[in-house]
C-alpha positions as a printed Julia matrix, in Angstrom:
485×3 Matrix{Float64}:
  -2.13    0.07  -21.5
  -4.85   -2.59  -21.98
  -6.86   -2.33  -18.85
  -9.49    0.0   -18.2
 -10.71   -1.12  -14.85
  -9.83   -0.88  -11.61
 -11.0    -3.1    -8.5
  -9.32   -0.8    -5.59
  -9.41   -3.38   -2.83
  -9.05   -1.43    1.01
  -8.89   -1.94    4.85
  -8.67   -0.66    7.48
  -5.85   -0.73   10.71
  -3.51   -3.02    8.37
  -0.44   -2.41    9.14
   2.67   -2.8     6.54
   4.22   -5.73    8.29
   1.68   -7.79    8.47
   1.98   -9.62    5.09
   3.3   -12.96    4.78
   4.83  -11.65    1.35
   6.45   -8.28    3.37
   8.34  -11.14    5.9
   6.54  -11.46    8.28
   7.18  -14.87    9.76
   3.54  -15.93   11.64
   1.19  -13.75    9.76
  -0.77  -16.0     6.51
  -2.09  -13.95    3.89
  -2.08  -16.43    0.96
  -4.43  -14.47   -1.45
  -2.93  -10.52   -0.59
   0.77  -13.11   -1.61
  -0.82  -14.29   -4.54
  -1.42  -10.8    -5.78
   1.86   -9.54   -4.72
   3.51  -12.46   -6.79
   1.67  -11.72   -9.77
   2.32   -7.94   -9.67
   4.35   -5.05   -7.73
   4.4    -4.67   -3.46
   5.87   -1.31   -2.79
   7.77   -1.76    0.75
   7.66    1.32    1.65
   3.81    2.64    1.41
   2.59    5.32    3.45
  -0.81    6.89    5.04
  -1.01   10.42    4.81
  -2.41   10.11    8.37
  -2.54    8.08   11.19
  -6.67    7.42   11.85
  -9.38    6.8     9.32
 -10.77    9.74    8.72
  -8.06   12.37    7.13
  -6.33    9.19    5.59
  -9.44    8.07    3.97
  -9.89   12.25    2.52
  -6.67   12.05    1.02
  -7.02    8.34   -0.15
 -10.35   10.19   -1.78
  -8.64   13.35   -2.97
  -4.98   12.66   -4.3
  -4.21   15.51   -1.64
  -2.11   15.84    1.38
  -4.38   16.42    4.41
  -2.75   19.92    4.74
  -3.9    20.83    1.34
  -7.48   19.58    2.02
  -7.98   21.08    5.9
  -9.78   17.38    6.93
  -7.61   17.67    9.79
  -9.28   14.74   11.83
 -12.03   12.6    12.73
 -14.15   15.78   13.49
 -13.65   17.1     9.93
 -14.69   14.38    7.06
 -14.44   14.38    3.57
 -17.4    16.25    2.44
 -17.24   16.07   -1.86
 -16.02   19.93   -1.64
 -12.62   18.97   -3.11
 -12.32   16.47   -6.69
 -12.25   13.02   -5.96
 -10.87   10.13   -7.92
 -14.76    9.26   -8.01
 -15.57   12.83   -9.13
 -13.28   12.1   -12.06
 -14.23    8.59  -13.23
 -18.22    9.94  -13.66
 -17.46   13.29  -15.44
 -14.97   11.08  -17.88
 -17.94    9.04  -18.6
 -17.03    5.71  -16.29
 -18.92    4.87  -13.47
 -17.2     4.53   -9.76
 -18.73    1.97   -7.27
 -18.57    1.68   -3.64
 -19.28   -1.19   -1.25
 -18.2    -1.21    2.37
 -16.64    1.61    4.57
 -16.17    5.05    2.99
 -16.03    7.32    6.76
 -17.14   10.28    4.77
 -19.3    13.11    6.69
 -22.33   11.51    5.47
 -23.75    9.23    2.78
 -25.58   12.62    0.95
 -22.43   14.61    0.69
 -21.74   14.3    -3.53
 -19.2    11.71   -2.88
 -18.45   11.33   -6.94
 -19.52    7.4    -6.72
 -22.57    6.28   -8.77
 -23.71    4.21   -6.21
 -22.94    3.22   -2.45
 -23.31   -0.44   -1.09
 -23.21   -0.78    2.45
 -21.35    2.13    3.06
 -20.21    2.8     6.07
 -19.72    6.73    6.88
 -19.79    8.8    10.31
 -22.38    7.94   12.37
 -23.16   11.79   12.92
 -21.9    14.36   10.95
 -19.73   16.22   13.4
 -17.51   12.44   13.71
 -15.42   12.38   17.19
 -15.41   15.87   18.23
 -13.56   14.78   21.23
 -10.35   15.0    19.27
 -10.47   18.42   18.09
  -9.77   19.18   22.12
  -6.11   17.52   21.45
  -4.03   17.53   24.3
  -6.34   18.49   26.22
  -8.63   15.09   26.43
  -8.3    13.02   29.13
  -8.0     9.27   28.9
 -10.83    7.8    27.22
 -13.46    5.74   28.79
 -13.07    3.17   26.08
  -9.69    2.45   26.08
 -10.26   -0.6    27.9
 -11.94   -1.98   25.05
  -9.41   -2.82   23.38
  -7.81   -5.11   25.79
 -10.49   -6.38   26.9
 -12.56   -7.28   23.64
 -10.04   -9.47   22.25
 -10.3   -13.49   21.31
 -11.84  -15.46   18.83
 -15.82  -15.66   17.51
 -18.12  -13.53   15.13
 -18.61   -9.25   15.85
 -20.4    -7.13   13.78
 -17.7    -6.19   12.35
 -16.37   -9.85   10.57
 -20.16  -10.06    9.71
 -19.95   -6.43    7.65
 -16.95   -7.71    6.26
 -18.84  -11.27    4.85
 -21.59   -9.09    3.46
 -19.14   -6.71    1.94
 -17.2    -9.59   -0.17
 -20.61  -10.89   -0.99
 -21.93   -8.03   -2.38
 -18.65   -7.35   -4.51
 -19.14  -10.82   -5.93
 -22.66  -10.07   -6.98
 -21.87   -6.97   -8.45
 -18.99   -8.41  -10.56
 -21.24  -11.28  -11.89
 -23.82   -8.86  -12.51
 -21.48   -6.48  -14.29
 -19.77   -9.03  -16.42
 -23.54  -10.09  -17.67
 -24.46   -6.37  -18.38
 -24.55   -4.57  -21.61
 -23.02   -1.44  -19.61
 -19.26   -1.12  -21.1
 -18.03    2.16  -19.35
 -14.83    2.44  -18.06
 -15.36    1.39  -14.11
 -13.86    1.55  -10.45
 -15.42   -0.98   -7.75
 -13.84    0.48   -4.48
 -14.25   -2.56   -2.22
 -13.55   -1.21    0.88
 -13.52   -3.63    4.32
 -13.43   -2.9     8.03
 -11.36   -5.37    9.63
  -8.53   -5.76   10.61
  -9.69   -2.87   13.11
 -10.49   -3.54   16.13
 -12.07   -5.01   18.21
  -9.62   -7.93   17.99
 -12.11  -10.83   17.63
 -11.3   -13.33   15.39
 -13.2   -15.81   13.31
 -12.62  -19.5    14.83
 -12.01  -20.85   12.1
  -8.55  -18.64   12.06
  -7.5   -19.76   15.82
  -5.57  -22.49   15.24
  -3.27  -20.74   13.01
  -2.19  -18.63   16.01
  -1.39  -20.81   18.66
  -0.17  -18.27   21.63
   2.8   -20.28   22.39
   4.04  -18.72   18.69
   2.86  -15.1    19.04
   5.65  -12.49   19.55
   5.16  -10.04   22.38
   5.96   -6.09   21.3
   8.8    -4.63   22.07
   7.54   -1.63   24.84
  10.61   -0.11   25.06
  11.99    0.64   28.8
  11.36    4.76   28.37
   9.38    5.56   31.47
   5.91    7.1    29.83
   6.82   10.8    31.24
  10.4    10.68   29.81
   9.12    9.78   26.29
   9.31   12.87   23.9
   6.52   15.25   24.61
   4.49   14.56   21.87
   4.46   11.04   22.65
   4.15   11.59   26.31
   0.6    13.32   25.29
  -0.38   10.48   22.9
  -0.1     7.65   25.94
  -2.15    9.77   28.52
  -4.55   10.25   26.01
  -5.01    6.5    24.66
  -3.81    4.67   27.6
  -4.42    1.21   26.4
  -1.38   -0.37   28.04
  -2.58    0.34   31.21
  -5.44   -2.21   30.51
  -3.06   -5.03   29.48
  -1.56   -7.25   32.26
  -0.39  -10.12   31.24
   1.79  -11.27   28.42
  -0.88  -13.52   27.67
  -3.56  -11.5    27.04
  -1.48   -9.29   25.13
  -0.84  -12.41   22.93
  -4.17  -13.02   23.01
  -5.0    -9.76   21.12
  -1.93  -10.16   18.89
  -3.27  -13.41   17.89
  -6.67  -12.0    17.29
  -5.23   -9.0    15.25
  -3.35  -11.62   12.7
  -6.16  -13.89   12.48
  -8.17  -10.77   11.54
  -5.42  -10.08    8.63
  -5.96  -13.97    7.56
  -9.89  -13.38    7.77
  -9.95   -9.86    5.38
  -7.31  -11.69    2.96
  -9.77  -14.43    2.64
 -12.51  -12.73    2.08
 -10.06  -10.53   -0.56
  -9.45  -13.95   -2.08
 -13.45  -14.51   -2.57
 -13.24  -10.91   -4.23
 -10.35  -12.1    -6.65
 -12.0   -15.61   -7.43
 -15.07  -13.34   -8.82
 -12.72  -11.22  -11.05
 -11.18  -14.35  -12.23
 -14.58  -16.1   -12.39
 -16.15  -13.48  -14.64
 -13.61  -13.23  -16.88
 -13.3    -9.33  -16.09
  -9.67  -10.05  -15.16
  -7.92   -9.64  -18.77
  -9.04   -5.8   -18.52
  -8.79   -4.99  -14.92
  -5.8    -3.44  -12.78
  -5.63   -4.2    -8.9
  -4.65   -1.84   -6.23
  -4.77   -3.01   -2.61
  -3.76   -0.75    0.47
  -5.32    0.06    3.97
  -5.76    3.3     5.27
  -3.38    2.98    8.48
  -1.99    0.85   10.4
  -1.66   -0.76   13.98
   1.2    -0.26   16.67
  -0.55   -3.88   18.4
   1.45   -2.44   21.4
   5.08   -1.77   20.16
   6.76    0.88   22.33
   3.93    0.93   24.01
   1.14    2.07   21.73
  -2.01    0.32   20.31
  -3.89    1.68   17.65
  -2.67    4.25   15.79
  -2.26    8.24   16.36
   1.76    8.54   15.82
   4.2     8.38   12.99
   6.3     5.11   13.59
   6.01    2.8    10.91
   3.67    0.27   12.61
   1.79    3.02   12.39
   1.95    4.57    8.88
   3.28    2.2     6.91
   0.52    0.51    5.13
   0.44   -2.32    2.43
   0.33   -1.21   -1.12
   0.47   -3.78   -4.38
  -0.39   -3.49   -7.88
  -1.33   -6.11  -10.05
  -3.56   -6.49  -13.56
  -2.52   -6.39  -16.97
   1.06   -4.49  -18.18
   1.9    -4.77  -14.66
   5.13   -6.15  -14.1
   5.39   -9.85  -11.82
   6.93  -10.54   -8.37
   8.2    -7.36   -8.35
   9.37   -4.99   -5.36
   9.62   -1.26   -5.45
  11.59    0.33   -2.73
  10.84    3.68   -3.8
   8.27    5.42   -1.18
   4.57    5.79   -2.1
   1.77    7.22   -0.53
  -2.01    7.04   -0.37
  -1.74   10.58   -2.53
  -0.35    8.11   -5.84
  -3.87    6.56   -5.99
  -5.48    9.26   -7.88
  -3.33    9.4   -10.55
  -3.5     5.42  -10.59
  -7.34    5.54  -10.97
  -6.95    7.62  -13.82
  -4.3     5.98  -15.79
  -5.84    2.43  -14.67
  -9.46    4.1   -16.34
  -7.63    5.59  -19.63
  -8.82    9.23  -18.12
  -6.48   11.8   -19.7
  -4.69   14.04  -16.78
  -5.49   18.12  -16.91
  -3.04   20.66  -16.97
  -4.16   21.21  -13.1
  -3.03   17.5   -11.7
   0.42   18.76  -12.33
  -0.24   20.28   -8.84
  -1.4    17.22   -7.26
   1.41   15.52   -4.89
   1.07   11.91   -6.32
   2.65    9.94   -9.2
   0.82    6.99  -10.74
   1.85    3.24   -8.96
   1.64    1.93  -12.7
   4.48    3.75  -13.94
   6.04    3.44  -10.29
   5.59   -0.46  -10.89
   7.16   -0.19  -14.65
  10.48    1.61  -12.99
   9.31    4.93  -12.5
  11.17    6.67   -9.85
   9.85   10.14   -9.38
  11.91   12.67   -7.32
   9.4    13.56   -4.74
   9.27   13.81   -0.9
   6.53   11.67    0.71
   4.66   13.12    4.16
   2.34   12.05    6.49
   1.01   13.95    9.31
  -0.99   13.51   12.53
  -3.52   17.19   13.83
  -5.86   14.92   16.26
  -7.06   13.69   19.59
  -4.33   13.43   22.35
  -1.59   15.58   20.11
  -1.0    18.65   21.94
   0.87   19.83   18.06
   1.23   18.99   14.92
   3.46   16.1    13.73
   5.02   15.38   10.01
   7.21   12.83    8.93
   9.46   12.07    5.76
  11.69    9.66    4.44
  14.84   10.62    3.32
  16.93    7.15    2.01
  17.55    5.34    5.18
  16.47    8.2     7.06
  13.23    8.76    9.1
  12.46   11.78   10.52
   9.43   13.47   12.42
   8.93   17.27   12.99
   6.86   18.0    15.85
   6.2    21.67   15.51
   7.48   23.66   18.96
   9.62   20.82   19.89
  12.7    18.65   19.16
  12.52   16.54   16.2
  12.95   12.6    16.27
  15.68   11.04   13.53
  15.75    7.27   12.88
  17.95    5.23   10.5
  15.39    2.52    9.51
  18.3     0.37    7.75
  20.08   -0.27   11.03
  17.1     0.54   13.24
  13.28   -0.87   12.24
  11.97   -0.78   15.48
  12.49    3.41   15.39
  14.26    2.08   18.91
  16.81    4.67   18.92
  16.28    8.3    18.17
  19.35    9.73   17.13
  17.99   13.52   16.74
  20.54   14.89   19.56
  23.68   13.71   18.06
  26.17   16.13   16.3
  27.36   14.49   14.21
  23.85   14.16   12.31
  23.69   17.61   12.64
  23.58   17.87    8.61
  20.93   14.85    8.29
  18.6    16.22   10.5
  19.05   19.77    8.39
  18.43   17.84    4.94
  15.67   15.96    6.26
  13.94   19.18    7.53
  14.69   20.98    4.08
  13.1    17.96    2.1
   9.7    18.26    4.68
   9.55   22.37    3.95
   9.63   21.58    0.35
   5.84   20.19    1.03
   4.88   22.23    3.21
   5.51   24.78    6.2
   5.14   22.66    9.95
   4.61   25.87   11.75
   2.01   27.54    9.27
   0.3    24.38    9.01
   0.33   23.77   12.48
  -1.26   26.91   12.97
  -4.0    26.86   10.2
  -4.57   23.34   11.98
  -5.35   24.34   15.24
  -7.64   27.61   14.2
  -9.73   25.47   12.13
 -10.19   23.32   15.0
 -10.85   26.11   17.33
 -13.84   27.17   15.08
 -15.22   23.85   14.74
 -15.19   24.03   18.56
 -16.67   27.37   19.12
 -19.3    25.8    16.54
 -20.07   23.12   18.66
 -20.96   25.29   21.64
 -17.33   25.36   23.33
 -15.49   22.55   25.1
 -17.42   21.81   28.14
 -20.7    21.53   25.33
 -18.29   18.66   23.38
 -17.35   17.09   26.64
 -20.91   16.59   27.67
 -22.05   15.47   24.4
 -19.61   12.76   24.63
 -19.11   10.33   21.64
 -20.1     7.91   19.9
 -18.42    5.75   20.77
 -19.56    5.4    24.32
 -22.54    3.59   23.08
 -21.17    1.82   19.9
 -17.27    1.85   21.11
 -16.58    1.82   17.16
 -18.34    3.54   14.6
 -21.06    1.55   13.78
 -21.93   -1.27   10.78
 -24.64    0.39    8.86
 -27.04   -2.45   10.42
 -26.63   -0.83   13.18
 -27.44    3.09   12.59
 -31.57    3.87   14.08
């Protein structure tokens, strides 16, 4: 393979259907097309986890977040298990970072030579709110995200502009340099999270006349499956959303925040191109989760439908096949492998125990025999929740209670859950056997909820995290690094 570079392009709340090249039929993302047309777009990417933080540890780690015990946003990545990064400096490369990382801290050994901007948890202990699960009652934020929603500049689009200017610097300065190891510039934005603010410039591309409303579904909020049920008291955004044109509004907002990050990818990709650093560089974009933007009633994230979890995920560079699009399922775990194949790094007897497969040979026809999870152990989820794919079939284990089974051929909006019928009896079985093949629900369920428990006696009990509060009472979202005192 000729390339020995990898620009790993990320961000954040991008959800899998979002993509003008994955069909969607208002959303523009020329550049994140571009790419897709000159390389591979697997449909069916995954998180390992709903929220930033235990997605971003196993986007680190090449490890499922039950292997790596970073449950949630109260337990961070903290350079105790192998990164990527780790591996690209002990191989003799060098790993960059620029933009948000969410890690515990910037001093944790992170594996990356150097940090630009980065964005990690404004305190160490992250949103200890969420270790008290079911338990926490609506938030006092949730209103924020109906009601910061339009068009003009936040801190946020700014972070993002400085971000894709410092990536072009460092490209320009690292095609001038005499430096020739192996690299990995991890180029990592913040929008399309909210709050859903767009650029002006982006406005007109949305009028609200063409927005789609979300499809709530007509389940009464105390008749939706338990674990749901607990998910909507907890982040009770619809509540703050009254009018079919604000939620357009927001909508709106949320794609012209897609068009905004792919342009600033774009700048990102001009540099490569500009620099001539192209002819020996791979590409991998993704996002770390997704966005429900208030399908069956949910905004943000938190739950396994695949608004949710599905995320974008394309490969492009050098050896890499062309318009190309690979059903097979991937997950965030494939990246590690990917950074080492796209660095030449040779794989250890060890990574034979690692979950992921590499997207390169995934792109070249690879179609590895493996059973993809992802799993949610955070605020508002009174237990643990796993999903897998299984062909056309979806299905999510909620340990204590019934499962959920959708066929996401006939059935993309997950509208119908066909878990009670008998006559899928022996689906719902094989779908369980592939998930306890990864891993066991109800011994990871418990390890889950002890960890927490710890944490919280740690923290002085419940009533001690309750009265600390978060955050993101001052900030409402973790904070640009301009921002930290």
């Amino acid at each position: 393979m000729a390339a020995r570079n990898l620009l790993f392009l990320c961000t954040d709340q991008h959800t899998r259907r979002a993509l003008g090249c994955q069909g969607h039929s208002l959303v523009k993302t020329p550049n994140l097309d571009r790419l897709a047309a000159g390389g591979v777009r697997f449909a069916n990417a995954y998180t390992c986890s709903p929220i930033c933080v235990p997605a971003r540890s196993a986007l680190a780690t090449g490890r499922y977040v039950h292997q790596t015990g970073f449950w949630g946003c109260a337990q961070a990545y903290d350079g105790s298990i192998e990164s990527w990064a780790h591996r690209v400096g002990r191989a003799g490369g060098k790993a960059v970072a620029i933009g948000k990382l969410h890690y515990r801290s910037p001093e944790i050994p992170s594996g990356f030579e150097q940090q630009i901007l980065p964005m990690h948890l404004p305190d160490p202990t992250g949103w200890p709110t969420g270790l008290l699960r079911g338990r926490i009652a609506p938030l006092k934020t949730n209103v924020d995200v109906a009601e910061q929603i339009g068009w003009g500049e936040t801190d946020y689009t700014n972070y993002d502009r400085s971000i894709c200017r410092a990536a072009r610097e460092w490209l320009h300065n690292q095609a001038r340099s005499s430096d020739d190891r192996p690299w990995v510039l991890f180029v990592s934005f913040v929008c399309p999270h909210n709050p859903f603010i767009a650029p002006h410039e982006f406005k007109d591309l949305y009028p609200l006349a063409d927005v789609d409303l979300p499809v709530a579904g007509d389940t009464p909020r105390q008749a939706r499956h338990p674990a749901e049920a607990a998910i909507l008291r907890a982040f009770n955004h619809l509540d703050y959303f009254t009018d079919d044109d604000q939620i357009r509004t927001a909508r709106a907002a949320y794609y012209g925040l897609c068009s905004f990050v792919d342009q600033q990818i774009g700048l990102v990709l001009d540099a490569l191109a500009e620099t001539g650093l192209e002819n020996d560089t791979t590409i991998l974009y993704t996002s770390d989760h997704g966005e429900m933007l208030g399908h069956l009633g949910f905004w943000g994230k938190y739950v396994l439908y695949e608004d949710s979890i599905g995320v974008p995920m394309i490969v492009s560079g050098p050896d890499i096949p062309s318009d190309k699009v690979a059903d097979v399922p991937v997950s965030h775990v494939d990246c590690f492998q990917t950074v080492l194949q796209a660095t030449g790094i040779a794989a250890r007897d060890e990574d034979a125990s690692l979950p992921g497969h590499s997207l390169i040979e995934i792109a070249r026809g690879a179609q590895p025999d493996r059973t993809i999870v992802s799993e949610y152990h955070d605020g508002g989820s009174t237990t643990g929740s796993f999903m897998v794919r299984n062909g056309s079939w979806k299905y999510i284990h909620h340990a204590g209670f019934n499962p959920q089974l959708f066929n996401l051929d006939s059935d993309p909006g997950e509208l119908n859950d066909l878990s009670a019928k008998p006559e899928l009896r022996d689906v719902r079985a094989a779908c369980e056997a592939r998930l306890r093949t990864v891993l066991d629900p109800d011994e990871v369920n418990t390890r889950a909820f002890l960890d927490q428990a710890d944490m919280i006696a740690r923290l002085g009990g419940e009533r001690a995290i309750i009265e600390r509060g978060d955050y993101s009472d001052e900030h409402h979202y973790t904070p640009v690094p301009e921002m930290k005192e």
